Each structure stands twice: as C-alpha cells, then as structure tokens.
mmCIF file with all atom_site columns, C-alpha atoms in Angstrom:
data_model
loop_
_atom_site.group_PDB
_atom_site.id
_atom_site.type_symbol
_atom_site.label_atom_id
_atom_site.label_alt_id
_atom_site.label_comp_id
_atom_site.label_asym_id
_atom_site.label_entity_id
_atom_site.label_seq_id
_atom_site.pdbx_PDB_ins_code
_atom_site.Cartn_x
_atom_site.Cartn_y
_atom_site.Cartn_z
_atom_site.occupancy
_atom_site.B_iso_or_equiv
_atom_site.pdbx_formal_charge
_atom_site.auth_seq_id
_atom_site.auth_comp_id
_atom_site.auth_asym_id
_atom_site.auth_atom_id
_atom_site.pdbx_PDB_model_num
ATOM 1   C CA . MET A 1 1   ? -20.471 22.214 -14.487 1.00 0.00 ? 1   MET A CA 1
ATOM 2   C CA . GLY A 1 2   ? -19.178 18.520 -15.162 1.00 0.00 ? 2   GLY A CA 1
ATOM 3   C CA . VAL A 1 3   ? -22.262 16.463 -13.699 1.00 0.00 ? 3   VAL A CA 1
ATOM 4   C CA . GLY A 1 4   ? -23.264 16.157 -17.066 1.00 0.00 ? 4   GLY A CA 1
ATOM 5   C CA . HIS A 1 5   ? -27.427 15.859 -17.649 1.00 0.00 ? 5   HIS A CA 1
ATOM 6   C CA . ALA A 1 6   ? -28.549 15.161 -15.039 1.00 0.00 ? 6   ALA A CA 1
ATOM 7   C CA . GLY A 1 7   ? -27.064 18.202 -13.018 1.00 0.00 ? 7   GLY A CA 1
ATOM 8   C CA . LEU A 1 8   ? -28.390 20.145 -15.043 1.00 0.00 ? 8   LEU A CA 1
ATOM 9   C CA . VAL A 1 9   ? -31.550 18.960 -15.308 1.00 0.00 ? 9   VAL A CA 1
ATOM 10  C CA . GLN A 1 10  ? -31.651 19.084 -10.499 1.00 0.00 ? 10  GLN A CA 1
ATOM 11  C CA . LEU A 1 11  ? -29.822 22.728 -10.886 1.00 0.00 ? 11  LEU A CA 1
ATOM 12  C CA . CYS A 1 12  ? -32.664 23.352 -13.697 1.00 0.00 ? 12  CYS A CA 1
ATOM 13  C CA . ARG A 1 13  ? -35.302 22.157 -11.162 1.00 0.00 ? 13  ARG A CA 1
ATOM 14  C CA . PHE A 1 14  ? -33.945 24.183 -8.371  1.00 0.00 ? 14  PHE A CA 1
ATOM 15  C CA . LEU A 1 15  ? -34.687 27.386 -10.907 1.00 0.00 ? 15  LEU A CA 1
ATOM 16  C CA . ASN A 1 16  ? -37.896 26.852 -12.007 1.00 0.00 ? 16  ASN A CA 1
ATOM 17  C CA . MET A 1 17  ? -36.233 26.731 -15.832 1.00 0.00 ? 17  MET A CA 1
ATOM 18  C CA . LYS A 1 18  ? -37.564 23.858 -18.391 1.00 0.00 ? 18  LYS A CA 1
ATOM 19  C CA . PRO A 1 19  ? -34.024 21.978 -19.086 1.00 0.00 ? 19  PRO A CA 1
ATOM 20  C CA . LEU A 1 20  ? -33.002 21.277 -22.238 1.00 0.00 ? 20  LEU A CA 1
ATOM 21  C CA . THR A 1 21  ? -33.341 17.551 -23.864 1.00 0.00 ? 21  THR A CA 1
ATOM 22  C CA . HIS A 1 22  ? -30.949 14.968 -23.470 1.00 0.00 ? 22  HIS A CA 1
ATOM 23  C CA . THR A 1 23  ? -30.817 15.657 -27.245 1.00 0.00 ? 23  THR A CA 1
ATOM 24  C CA . SER A 1 24  ? -30.085 19.607 -27.165 1.00 0.00 ? 24  SER A CA 1
ATOM 25  C CA . TYR A 1 25  ? -27.801 18.873 -24.569 1.00 0.00 ? 25  TYR A CA 1
ATOM 26  C CA . SER A 1 26  ? -26.231 16.584 -26.302 1.00 0.00 ? 26  SER A CA 1
ATOM 27  C CA . LYS A 1 27  ? -25.899 18.165 -29.826 1.00 0.00 ? 27  LYS A CA 1
ATOM 28  C CA . HIS A 1 28  ? -24.392 21.289 -27.745 1.00 0.00 ? 28  HIS A CA 1
ATOM 29  C CA . THR A 1 29  ? -21.605 19.070 -26.253 1.00 0.00 ? 29  THR A CA 1
ATOM 30  C CA . HIS A 1 30  ? -20.455 17.258 -29.486 1.00 0.00 ? 30  HIS A CA 1
ATOM 31  C CA . ALA A 1 31  ? -20.438 20.986 -31.210 1.00 0.00 ? 31  ALA A CA 1
ATOM 32  C CA . ILE A 1 32  ? -18.008 22.113 -27.378 1.00 0.00 ? 32  ILE A CA 1
ATOM 33  C CA . CYS A 1 33  ? -15.903 19.479 -28.048 1.00 0.00 ? 33  CYS A CA 1
ATOM 34  C CA . GLU A 1 34  ? -15.339 20.060 -31.521 1.00 0.00 ? 34  GLU A CA 1
ATOM 35  C CA . GLY A 1 35  ? -13.854 22.867 -30.784 1.00 0.00 ? 35  GLY A CA 1
ATOM 36  C CA . ILE A 1 36  ? -11.595 23.001 -28.551 1.00 0.00 ? 36  ILE A CA 1
ATOM 37  C CA . LYS A 1 37  ? -10.409 20.047 -30.128 1.00 0.00 ? 37  LYS A CA 1
ATOM 38  C CA . VAL A 1 38  ? -9.871  22.527 -32.950 1.00 0.00 ? 38  VAL A CA 1
ATOM 39  C CA . VAL A 1 39  ? -8.255  25.099 -30.855 1.00 0.00 ? 39  VAL A CA 1
ATOM 40  C CA . VAL A 1 40  ? -5.918  22.332 -29.045 1.00 0.00 ? 40  VAL A CA 1
ATOM 41  C CA . THR A 1 41  ? -4.680  21.156 -31.870 1.00 0.00 ? 41  THR A CA 1
ATOM 42  C CA . ARG A 1 42  ? -3.785  24.662 -33.070 1.00 0.00 ? 42  ARG A CA 1
ATOM 43  C CA . MET A 1 43  ? -2.719  25.832 -30.296 1.00 0.00 ? 43  MET A CA 1
ATOM 44  C CA . LEU A 1 44  ? -0.595  22.009 -29.823 1.00 0.00 ? 44  LEU A CA 1
ATOM 45  C CA . ASP A 1 45  ? 0.619   23.200 -33.457 1.00 0.00 ? 45  ASP A CA 1
ATOM 46  C CA . ASP A 1 46  ? 1.891   26.673 -32.301 1.00 0.00 ? 46  ASP A CA 1
ATOM 47  C CA . ALA A 1 47  ? 3.440   25.619 -29.354 1.00 0.00 ? 47  ALA A CA 1
ATOM 48  C CA . ALA A 1 48  ? 5.678   23.565 -31.192 1.00 0.00 ? 48  ALA A CA 1
ATOM 49  C CA . THR A 1 49  ? 6.271   26.135 -33.407 1.00 0.00 ? 49  THR A CA 1
ATOM 50  C CA . ILE A 1 50  ? 7.846   27.811 -31.133 1.00 0.00 ? 50  ILE A CA 1
ATOM 51  C CA . VAL A 1 51  ? 10.228  25.563 -30.076 1.00 0.00 ? 51  VAL A CA 1
ATOM 52  C CA . ARG A 1 52  ? 11.776  24.154 -32.671 1.00 0.00 ? 52  ARG A CA 1
ATOM 53  C CA . ARG A 1 53  ? 12.501  27.908 -33.924 1.00 0.00 ? 53  ARG A CA 1
ATOM 54  C CA . VAL A 1 54  ? 14.342  28.654 -30.219 1.00 0.00 ? 54  VAL A CA 1
ATOM 55  C CA . TYR A 1 55  ? 16.409  25.441 -30.814 1.00 0.00 ? 55  TYR A CA 1
ATOM 56  C CA . ARG A 1 56  ? 17.371  26.204 -34.070 1.00 0.00 ? 56  ARG A CA 1
ATOM 57  C CA . ASP A 1 57  ? 18.266  29.660 -33.007 1.00 0.00 ? 57  ASP A CA 1
ATOM 58  C CA . ILE A 1 58  ? 20.523  27.583 -29.839 1.00 0.00 ? 58  ILE A CA 1
ATOM 59  C CA . ASP A 1 59  ? 21.287  24.765 -33.433 1.00 0.00 ? 59  ASP A CA 1
ATOM 60  C CA . SER A 1 60  ? 21.724  26.874 -36.597 1.00 0.00 ? 60  SER A CA 1
ATOM 61  C CA . SER A 1 61  ? 22.378  23.274 -38.135 1.00 0.00 ? 61  SER A CA 1
ATOM 62  C CA . ILE A 1 62  ? 18.974  22.192 -37.209 1.00 0.00 ? 62  ILE A CA 1
ATOM 63  C CA . GLY A 1 63  ? 17.484  21.375 -40.456 1.00 0.00 ? 63  GLY A CA 1
ATOM 64  C CA . HIS A 1 64  ? 13.848  22.475 -41.088 1.00 0.00 ? 64  HIS A CA 1
ATOM 65  C CA . ASP A 1 65  ? 12.201  17.655 -40.811 1.00 0.00 ? 65  ASP A CA 1
ATOM 66  C CA . ASP A 1 66  ? 15.400  17.355 -38.253 1.00 0.00 ? 66  ASP A CA 1
ATOM 67  C CA . THR A 1 67  ? 14.328  15.529 -35.244 1.00 0.00 ? 67  THR A CA 1
ATOM 68  C CA . ILE A 1 68  ? 15.327  17.397 -31.931 1.00 0.00 ? 68  ILE A CA 1
ATOM 69  C CA . THR A 1 69  ? 16.164  15.721 -29.396 1.00 0.00 ? 69  THR A CA 1
ATOM 70  C CA . LEU A 1 70  ? 14.158  17.377 -26.017 1.00 0.00 ? 70  LEU A CA 1
ATOM 71  C CA . THR A 1 71  ? 14.322  18.031 -22.426 1.00 0.00 ? 71  THR A CA 1
ATOM 72  C CA . VAL A 1 72  ? 10.726  17.534 -21.392 1.00 0.00 ? 72  VAL A CA 1
ATOM 73  C CA . SER A 1 73  ? 8.952   18.413 -18.243 1.00 0.00 ? 73  SER A CA 1
ATOM 74  C CA . TYR A 1 74  ? 5.801   15.335 -17.230 1.00 0.00 ? 74  TYR A CA 1
ATOM 75  C CA . ASP A 1 75  ? 3.316   14.741 -15.197 1.00 0.00 ? 75  ASP A CA 1
ATOM 76  C CA . GLY A 1 76  ? -0.522  13.427 -15.097 1.00 0.00 ? 76  GLY A CA 1
ATOM 77  C CA . SER A 1 77  ? -3.734  14.746 -12.740 1.00 0.00 ? 77  SER A CA 1
ATOM 78  C CA . TRP A 1 78  ? -6.397  13.056 -12.940 1.00 0.00 ? 78  TRP A CA 1
ATOM 79  C CA . MET A 1 79  ? -10.285 13.867 -11.963 1.00 0.00 ? 79  MET A CA 1
ATOM 80  C CA . THR A 1 80  ? -10.726 12.492 -9.037  1.00 0.00 ? 80  THR A CA 1
ATOM 81  C CA . ARG A 1 81  ? -7.715  11.461 -6.407  1.00 0.00 ? 81  ARG A CA 1
ATOM 82  C CA . GLY A 1 82  ? -6.896  8.018  -4.983  1.00 0.00 ? 82  GLY A CA 1
ATOM 83  C CA . HIS A 1 83  ? -6.904  5.012  -7.666  1.00 0.00 ? 83  HIS A CA 1
ATOM 84  C CA . LYS A 1 84  ? -10.506 4.985  -8.942  1.00 0.00 ? 84  LYS A CA 1
ATOM 85  C CA . SER A 1 85  ? -10.310 7.767  -10.797 1.00 0.00 ? 85  SER A CA 1
ATOM 86  C CA . GLN A 1 86  ? -11.946 6.734  -14.996 1.00 0.00 ? 86  GLN A CA 1
ATOM 87  C CA . TYR A 1 87  ? -10.220 10.244 -16.520 1.00 0.00 ? 87  TYR A CA 1
ATOM 88  C CA . GLY A 1 88  ? -6.740  11.690 -16.790 1.00 0.00 ? 88  GLY A CA 1
ATOM 89  C CA . ILE A 1 89  ? -4.657  13.603 -18.326 1.00 0.00 ? 89  ILE A CA 1
ATOM 90  C CA . GLY A 1 90  ? -0.543  13.614 -18.690 1.00 0.00 ? 90  GLY A CA 1
ATOM 91  C CA . CYS A 1 91  ? 1.283   16.937 -20.418 1.00 0.00 ? 91  CYS A CA 1
ATOM 92  C CA . ILE A 1 92  ? 4.386   17.339 -22.552 1.00 0.00 ? 92  ILE A CA 1
ATOM 93  C CA . SER A 1 93  ? 6.105   20.760 -21.292 1.00 0.00 ? 93  SER A CA 1
ATOM 94  C CA . GLU A 1 94  ? 9.601   21.638 -23.101 1.00 0.00 ? 94  GLU A CA 1
ATOM 95  C CA . VAL A 1 95  ? 11.552  22.720 -20.552 1.00 0.00 ? 95  VAL A CA 1
ATOM 96  C CA . ILE A 1 96  ? 13.343  25.444 -22.112 1.00 0.00 ? 96  ILE A CA 1
ATOM 97  C CA . THR A 1 97  ? 9.826   28.077 -23.275 1.00 0.00 ? 97  THR A CA 1
ATOM 98  C CA . GLY A 1 98  ? 7.682   26.087 -21.155 1.00 0.00 ? 98  GLY A CA 1
ATOM 99  C CA . LEU A 1 99  ? 5.219   25.125 -23.319 1.00 0.00 ? 99  LEU A CA 1
ATOM 100 C CA . VAL A 1 100 ? 2.757   22.666 -23.437 1.00 0.00 ? 100 VAL A CA 1
ATOM 101 C CA . ILE A 1 101 ? 4.173   20.661 -26.966 1.00 0.00 ? 101 ILE A CA 1
ATOM 102 C CA . ASP A 1 102 ? 1.383   17.637 -26.464 1.00 0.00 ? 102 ASP A CA 1
ATOM 103 C CA . LEU A 1 103 ? -1.005  16.061 -24.263 1.00 0.00 ? 103 LEU A CA 1
ATOM 104 C CA . GLN A 1 104 ? -3.054  12.474 -24.333 1.00 0.00 ? 104 GLN A CA 1
ATOM 105 C CA . HIS A 1 105 ? -6.498  12.578 -22.417 1.00 0.00 ? 105 HIS A CA 1
ATOM 106 C CA . PRO A 1 106 ? -6.519  9.505  -20.736 1.00 0.00 ? 106 PRO A CA 1
ATOM 107 C CA . THR A 1 107 ? -9.899  7.532  -20.344 1.00 0.00 ? 107 THR A CA 1
ATOM 108 C CA . LEU A 1 108 ? -10.797 4.105  -18.748 1.00 0.00 ? 108 LEU A CA 1
ATOM 109 C CA . ARG A 1 109 ? -14.144 4.404  -20.470 1.00 0.00 ? 109 ARG A CA 1
ATOM 110 C CA . GLN A 1 110 ? -15.107 5.321  -24.209 1.00 0.00 ? 110 GLN A CA 1
ATOM 111 C CA . VAL A 1 111 ? -18.782 6.333  -24.821 1.00 0.00 ? 111 VAL A CA 1
ATOM 112 C CA . HIS A 1 112 ? -19.697 5.286  -28.284 1.00 0.00 ? 112 HIS A CA 1
ATOM 113 C CA . CYS A 1 113 ? -21.799 7.215  -29.726 1.00 0.00 ? 113 CYS A CA 1
ATOM 114 C CA . SER A 1 114 ? -25.216 6.414  -32.067 1.00 0.00 ? 114 SER A CA 1
ATOM 115 C CA . LEU A 1 115 ? -28.071 8.379  -33.935 1.00 0.00 ? 115 LEU A CA 1
ATOM 116 C CA . GLN A 1 116 ? -25.576 8.661  -36.945 1.00 0.00 ? 116 GLN A CA 1
ATOM 117 C CA . GLY A 1 117 ? -22.467 8.507  -35.215 1.00 0.00 ? 117 GLY A CA 1
ATOM 118 C CA . MET A 1 118 ? -22.925 12.814 -33.876 1.00 0.00 ? 118 MET A CA 1
ATOM 119 C CA . VAL A 1 119 ? -25.124 12.672 -30.622 1.00 0.00 ? 119 VAL A CA 1
ATOM 120 C CA . CYS A 1 120 ? -25.309 10.070 -27.404 1.00 0.00 ? 120 CYS A CA 1
ATOM 121 C CA . ASP A 1 121 ? -28.158 9.511  -25.785 1.00 0.00 ? 121 ASP A CA 1
ATOM 122 C CA . ALA A 1 122 ? -27.794 6.750  -23.082 1.00 0.00 ? 122 ALA A CA 1
ATOM 123 C CA . ARG A 1 123 ? -28.469 4.094  -25.257 1.00 0.00 ? 123 ARG A CA 1
ATOM 124 C CA . ALA A 1 124 ? -25.279 4.687  -25.859 1.00 0.00 ? 124 ALA A CA 1
ATOM 125 C CA . ARG A 1 125 ? -22.450 1.311  -25.881 1.00 0.00 ? 125 ARG A CA 1
ATOM 126 C CA . VAL A 1 126 ? -19.775 1.786  -22.524 1.00 0.00 ? 126 VAL A CA 1
ATOM 127 C CA . GLN A 1 127 ? -16.479 0.379  -23.615 1.00 0.00 ? 127 GLN A CA 1
ATOM 128 C CA . PRO A 1 128 ? -12.944 0.577  -22.297 1.00 0.00 ? 128 PRO A CA 1
ATOM 129 C CA . GLU A 1 129 ? -10.115 2.736  -24.113 1.00 0.00 ? 129 GLU A CA 1
ATOM 130 C CA . LEU A 1 130 ? -7.590  1.795  -21.207 1.00 0.00 ? 130 LEU A CA 1
ATOM 131 C CA . ARG A 1 131 ? -7.421  -1.257 -19.840 1.00 0.00 ? 131 ARG A CA 1
ATOM 132 C CA . GLY A 1 132 ? -5.794  -2.035 -16.408 1.00 0.00 ? 132 GLY A CA 1
ATOM 133 C CA . ALA A 1 133 ? -6.167  0.034  -13.373 1.00 0.00 ? 133 ALA A CA 1
ATOM 134 C CA . SER A 1 134 ? -6.454  3.926  -12.902 1.00 0.00 ? 134 SER A CA 1
ATOM 135 C CA . GLY A 1 135 ? -3.046  3.769  -11.885 1.00 0.00 ? 135 GLY A CA 1
ATOM 136 C CA . GLY A 1 136 ? -1.444  3.038  -15.307 1.00 0.00 ? 136 GLY A CA 1
ATOM 137 C CA . MET A 1 137 ? -3.089  5.204  -16.814 1.00 0.00 ? 137 MET A CA 1
ATOM 138 C CA . GLU A 1 138 ? -0.001  8.117  -17.080 1.00 0.00 ? 138 GLU A CA 1
ATOM 139 C CA . VAL A 1 139 ? 2.039   6.111  -17.610 1.00 0.00 ? 139 VAL A CA 1
ATOM 140 C CA . LYS A 1 140 ? 0.241   4.562  -20.130 1.00 0.00 ? 140 LYS A CA 1
ATOM 141 C CA . ALA A 1 141 ? 0.072   8.707  -21.603 1.00 0.00 ? 141 ALA A CA 1
ATOM 142 C CA . ALA A 1 142 ? 3.065   8.958  -20.941 1.00 0.00 ? 142 ALA A CA 1
ATOM 143 C CA . GLN A 1 143 ? 3.826   5.953  -23.368 1.00 0.00 ? 143 GLN A CA 1
ATOM 144 C CA . LEU A 1 144 ? 1.727   7.469  -26.801 1.00 0.00 ? 144 LEU A CA 1
ATOM 145 C CA . LEU A 1 145 ? 2.481   10.535 -26.237 1.00 0.00 ? 145 LEU A CA 1
ATOM 146 C CA . SER A 1 146 ? 6.605   9.440  -26.657 1.00 0.00 ? 146 SER A CA 1
ATOM 147 C CA . THR A 1 147 ? 5.310   6.954  -29.312 1.00 0.00 ? 147 THR A CA 1
ATOM 148 C CA . ARG A 1 148 ? 4.175   9.681  -31.713 1.00 0.00 ? 148 ARG A CA 1
ATOM 149 C CA . SER A 1 149 ? 6.538   12.181 -30.823 1.00 0.00 ? 149 SER A CA 1
ATOM 150 C CA . THR A 1 150 ? 8.128   11.421 -34.391 1.00 0.00 ? 150 THR A CA 1
ATOM 151 C CA . ASP A 1 151 ? 5.498   12.476 -35.983 1.00 0.00 ? 151 ASP A CA 1
ATOM 152 C CA . ARG A 1 152 ? 6.176   15.949 -34.765 1.00 0.00 ? 152 ARG A CA 1
ATOM 153 C CA . TYR A 1 153 ? 10.041  15.886 -35.252 1.00 0.00 ? 153 TYR A CA 1
ATOM 154 C CA . PHE A 1 154 ? 10.774  16.057 -31.474 1.00 0.00 ? 154 PHE A CA 1
ATOM 155 C CA . ARG A 1 155 ? 12.523  13.213 -29.333 1.00 0.00 ? 155 ARG A CA 1
ATOM 156 C CA . TYR A 1 156 ? 12.221  13.000 -25.417 1.00 0.00 ? 156 TYR A CA 1
ATOM 157 C CA . THR A 1 157 ? 14.939  11.966 -24.377 1.00 0.00 ? 157 THR A CA 1
ATOM 158 C CA . THR A 1 158 ? 15.423  13.206 -20.948 1.00 0.00 ? 158 THR A CA 1
ATOM 159 C CA . ILE A 1 159 ? 12.352  13.934 -19.120 1.00 0.00 ? 159 ILE A CA 1
ATOM 160 C CA . HIS A 1 160 ? 11.820  15.666 -15.942 1.00 0.00 ? 160 HIS A CA 1
ATOM 161 C CA . SER A 1 161 ? 8.980   13.378 -13.847 1.00 0.00 ? 161 SER A CA 1
ATOM 162 C CA . ASP A 1 162 ? 7.448   14.341 -10.105 1.00 0.00 ? 162 ASP A CA 1
ATOM 163 C CA . GLY A 1 163 ? 9.955   10.081 -9.278  1.00 0.00 ? 163 GLY A CA 1
ATOM 164 C CA . ASP A 1 164 ? 6.992   7.497  -10.256 1.00 0.00 ? 164 ASP A CA 1
ATOM 165 C CA . ALA A 1 165 ? 9.348   5.803  -11.419 1.00 0.00 ? 165 ALA A CA 1
ATOM 166 C CA . ARG A 1 166 ? 6.766   3.314  -13.306 1.00 0.00 ? 166 ARG A CA 1
ATOM 167 C CA . THR A 1 167 ? 6.534   5.704  -16.366 1.00 0.00 ? 167 THR A CA 1
ATOM 168 C CA . PHE A 1 168 ? 10.332  5.747  -17.072 1.00 0.00 ? 168 PHE A CA 1
ATOM 169 C CA . THR A 1 169 ? 10.684  2.336  -16.796 1.00 0.00 ? 169 THR A CA 1
ATOM 170 C CA . ARG A 1 170 ? 7.893   1.098  -19.182 1.00 0.00 ? 170 ARG A CA 1
ATOM 171 C CA . LEU A 1 171 ? 9.372   3.993  -21.647 1.00 0.00 ? 171 LEU A CA 1
ATOM 172 C CA . THR A 1 172 ? 12.915  2.317  -21.375 1.00 0.00 ? 172 THR A CA 1
ATOM 173 C CA . ASN A 1 173 ? 11.278  -0.947 -22.006 1.00 0.00 ? 173 ASN A CA 1
ATOM 174 C CA . SER A 1 174 ? 9.667   -0.194 -24.577 1.00 0.00 ? 174 SER A CA 1
ATOM 175 C CA . ARG A 1 175 ? 12.240  1.346  -26.652 1.00 0.00 ? 175 ARG A CA 1
ATOM 176 C CA . VAL A 1 176 ? 10.156  4.341  -28.185 1.00 0.00 ? 176 VAL A CA 1
ATOM 177 C CA . TYR A 1 177 ? 13.532  5.523  -29.935 1.00 0.00 ? 177 TYR A CA 1
ATOM 178 C CA . GLY A 1 178 ? 15.014  2.130  -31.178 1.00 0.00 ? 178 GLY A CA 1
ATOM 179 C CA . ASP A 1 179 ? 19.196  2.189  -29.108 1.00 0.00 ? 179 ASP A CA 1
ATOM 180 C CA . VAL A 1 180 ? 18.015  6.013  -28.323 1.00 0.00 ? 180 VAL A CA 1
ATOM 181 C CA . LYS A 1 181 ? 19.093  6.076  -24.543 1.00 0.00 ? 181 LYS A CA 1
ATOM 182 C CA . LEU A 1 182 ? 16.013  7.871  -22.616 1.00 0.00 ? 182 LEU A CA 1
ATOM 183 C CA . GLN A 1 183 ? 17.260  10.169 -18.622 1.00 0.00 ? 183 GLN A CA 1
ATOM 184 C CA . ASN A 1 184 ? 14.852  10.921 -15.535 1.00 0.00 ? 184 ASN A CA 1
ATOM 185 C CA . GLU A 1 185 ? 15.941  13.614 -14.301 1.00 0.00 ? 185 GLU A CA 1
ATOM 186 C CA . GLU A 1 186 ? 13.437  14.498 -10.285 1.00 0.00 ? 186 GLU A CA 1
ATOM 187 C CA . TRP A 1 187 ? 11.933  17.910 -9.856  1.00 0.00 ? 187 TRP A CA 1
ATOM 188 C CA . VAL A 1 188 ? 13.948  19.899 -7.741  1.00 0.00 ? 188 VAL A CA 1
ATOM 189 C CA . ASN A 1 189 ? 10.273  20.497 -5.390  1.00 0.00 ? 189 ASN A CA 1
ATOM 190 C CA . HIS A 1 190 ? 9.945   16.328 -5.326  1.00 0.00 ? 190 HIS A CA 1
ATOM 191 C CA . VAL A 1 191 ? 13.013  16.765 -4.038  1.00 0.00 ? 191 VAL A CA 1
ATOM 192 C CA . ALA A 1 192 ? 12.050  18.720 -1.724  1.00 0.00 ? 192 ALA A CA 1
ATOM 193 C CA . LYS A 1 193 ? 8.505   17.455 -0.353  1.00 0.00 ? 193 LYS A CA 1
ATOM 194 C CA . CYS A 1 194 ? 10.341  14.149 -0.225  1.00 0.00 ? 194 CYS A CA 1
ATOM 195 C CA . LEU A 1 195 ? 13.373  16.061 2.396   1.00 0.00 ? 195 LEU A CA 1
ATOM 196 C CA . ASN A 1 196 ? 9.990   17.503 3.915   1.00 0.00 ? 196 ASN A CA 1
ATOM 197 C CA . THR A 1 197 ? 8.117   14.904 4.683   1.00 0.00 ? 197 THR A CA 1
ATOM 198 C CA . ALA A 1 198 ? 11.651  13.246 5.741   1.00 0.00 ? 198 ALA A CA 1
ATOM 199 C CA . LEU A 1 199 ? 12.384  16.106 8.417   1.00 0.00 ? 199 LEU A CA 1
ATOM 200 C CA . ARG A 1 200 ? 8.817   16.163 9.306   1.00 0.00 ? 200 ARG A CA 1
ATOM 201 C CA . LYS A 1 201 ? 8.767   12.649 10.683  1.00 0.00 ? 201 LYS A CA 1
ATOM 202 C CA . LEU A 1 202 ? 12.001  13.598 12.269  1.00 0.00 ? 202 LEU A CA 1
ATOM 203 C CA . ALA A 1 203 ? 10.590  16.677 14.337  1.00 0.00 ? 203 ALA A CA 1
ATOM 204 C CA . SER A 1 204 ? 7.712   14.680 14.973  1.00 0.00 ? 204 SER A CA 1
ATOM 205 C CA . SER A 1 205 ? 8.970   11.155 16.212  1.00 0.00 ? 205 SER A CA 1
ATOM 206 C CA . GLY A 1 206 ? 11.972  13.411 18.451  1.00 0.00 ? 206 GLY A CA 1
ATOM 207 C CA . LYS A 1 207 ? 8.872   14.952 19.571  1.00 0.00 ? 207 LYS A CA 1
ATOM 208 C CA . LYS A 1 208 ? 6.849   11.926 20.500  1.00 0.00 ? 208 LYS A CA 1
ATOM 209 C CA . ALA A 1 209 ? 10.004  11.452 22.568  1.00 0.00 ? 209 ALA A CA 1
ATOM 210 C CA . GLY A 1 210 ? 10.824  14.390 24.138  1.00 0.00 ? 210 GLY A CA 1
ATOM 211 C CA . VAL A 1 211 ? 13.337  15.076 22.015  1.00 0.00 ? 211 VAL A CA 1
ATOM 212 C CA . THR A 1 212 ? 14.561  18.868 20.787  1.00 0.00 ? 212 THR A CA 1
ATOM 213 C CA . LEU A 1 213 ? 16.525  18.684 17.540  1.00 0.00 ? 213 LEU A CA 1
ATOM 214 C CA . GLY A 1 214 ? 18.735  21.307 17.006  1.00 0.00 ? 214 GLY A CA 1
ATOM 215 C CA . GLY A 1 215 ? 19.240  22.118 19.913  1.00 0.00 ? 215 GLY A CA 1
ATOM 216 C CA . HIS A 1 216 ? 16.162  24.380 22.093  1.00 0.00 ? 216 HIS A CA 1
ATOM 217 C CA . GLY A 1 217 ? 16.900  28.340 19.809  1.00 0.00 ? 217 GLY A CA 1
ATOM 218 C CA . PHE A 1 218 ? 17.270  29.443 16.710  1.00 0.00 ? 218 PHE A CA 1
ATOM 219 C CA . GLY A 1 219 ? 17.333  26.505 13.668  1.00 0.00 ? 219 GLY A CA 1
ATOM 220 C CA . LYS A 1 220 ? 15.212  23.774 16.008  1.00 0.00 ? 220 LYS A CA 1
ATOM 221 C CA . LEU A 1 221 ? 13.838  20.859 14.189  1.00 0.00 ? 221 LEU A CA 1
ATOM 222 C CA . THR A 1 222 ? 9.582   21.673 14.834  1.00 0.00 ? 222 THR A CA 1
ATOM 223 C CA . GLY A 1 223 ? 6.292   19.873 12.794  1.00 0.00 ? 223 GLY A CA 1
ATOM 224 C CA . GLY A 1 224 ? 5.901   23.701 11.829  1.00 0.00 ? 224 GLY A CA 1
ATOM 225 C CA . LYS A 1 225 ? 5.345   24.857 8.753   1.00 0.00 ? 225 LYS A CA 1
#
C-alpha cells in the first residue's frame, strides 16, 4: 500500500478488522524486505552474467576476469514529484541487452532498527543516509553505481542520460575510472521532447501574435497533439 502501519490500521478500521500490532507489522515488513533483497541480488547477478556472455560472443578476446567497457543507460525515479522526495532509485541498464545490471536506492532518511536490530518500532532513531537536497540523490546514486561497477568487472564509460548535466559532471570530476574518459550521450526521446516543447512554445507565441506558422494548409504548425 505504501502508507505504512498507520495506513493499514485505518484500512482495518474501515473493514471492521483487528489490525496487526506495530511489532508484528514490522516483523512481516522485515521478512519481505530481506526476501526482496535476495531476489534482486540474484536477478542482478544473472543479468551481469548474460551481459558478460553477450560481450564475449562479440569479442572472443575478452577473458573471464577482464573488465568490460559498457555503454549504459542511467536514470532515476522518485517517490514523489518535485524536489522534496525522501526516497528514490537509480538504475543502470546495458544498452545491447536492455537488462538492468545494477541499481541503487538512495534516501535522505534511514531508519535504524531497535529490538535486537531486527524490528523497527516507533522509538527507532532516524538519521540521514545522504546529505543535501533531494535533487542530488540521482547524482549521488550514479556515483555510487559507477564506483562499485569495477567490483562486477564492468566500466560504464558511455552513458545515455536524460540531459541532466550534473550527473555526468560529478562522474567526470570524481574520476571514478582514473584516466579513462567518460562520454555522455542524450536519449533520442529526450531530444525529441525538448524539440517538441520548443515548437509548442513557438506555435503558442505565433497564435497570440496572430501569425500562422507554416501556412494555412497541411503542415502548418499548431499546438495540437
């Protein structure tokens, strides 16, 4: 549901049901979280194995323990829109296979669990995991993902992104791969969106000025979809 124990209590109240106690809810949440971690780790390992096999099929000179240079796509998504989200996720996808090979879940808040380190309760302390503004989570996640890529024998040297220059600038300045230079390539759909926005603004300004751009017949520029 994504609304926590308080939301579950509210739902049970509407359904005339007895809700789980906070301790039981936390135990179940912890068990689900641990199960998800196991599944995600297995899936990412399988994806990395497939990517390595594909690149070795392309270039037979690549050894089992050689670090492979990849072209990847990176983007982030957040729990809420705007610049106030506390939680997000950053994903790295390899472009040939389209597989997600690594991900990072940055947060500005992290709950430290009490009760023998297993169950989170209302008394748990909260402290920041990443410092700074919400907008910096995507940049920080990209840096963490790139830094640990060598542990998987990969290097993300060409990055397809949505045009956010801060991410590429941070990776370049931090020299995650030493003297190896990075390349940034924008997505075609991002360029198309920028062009679409510019044309719509042009059509809107022309309409206000009483000017029809592109003539009055087929091919004229309008603000319609």
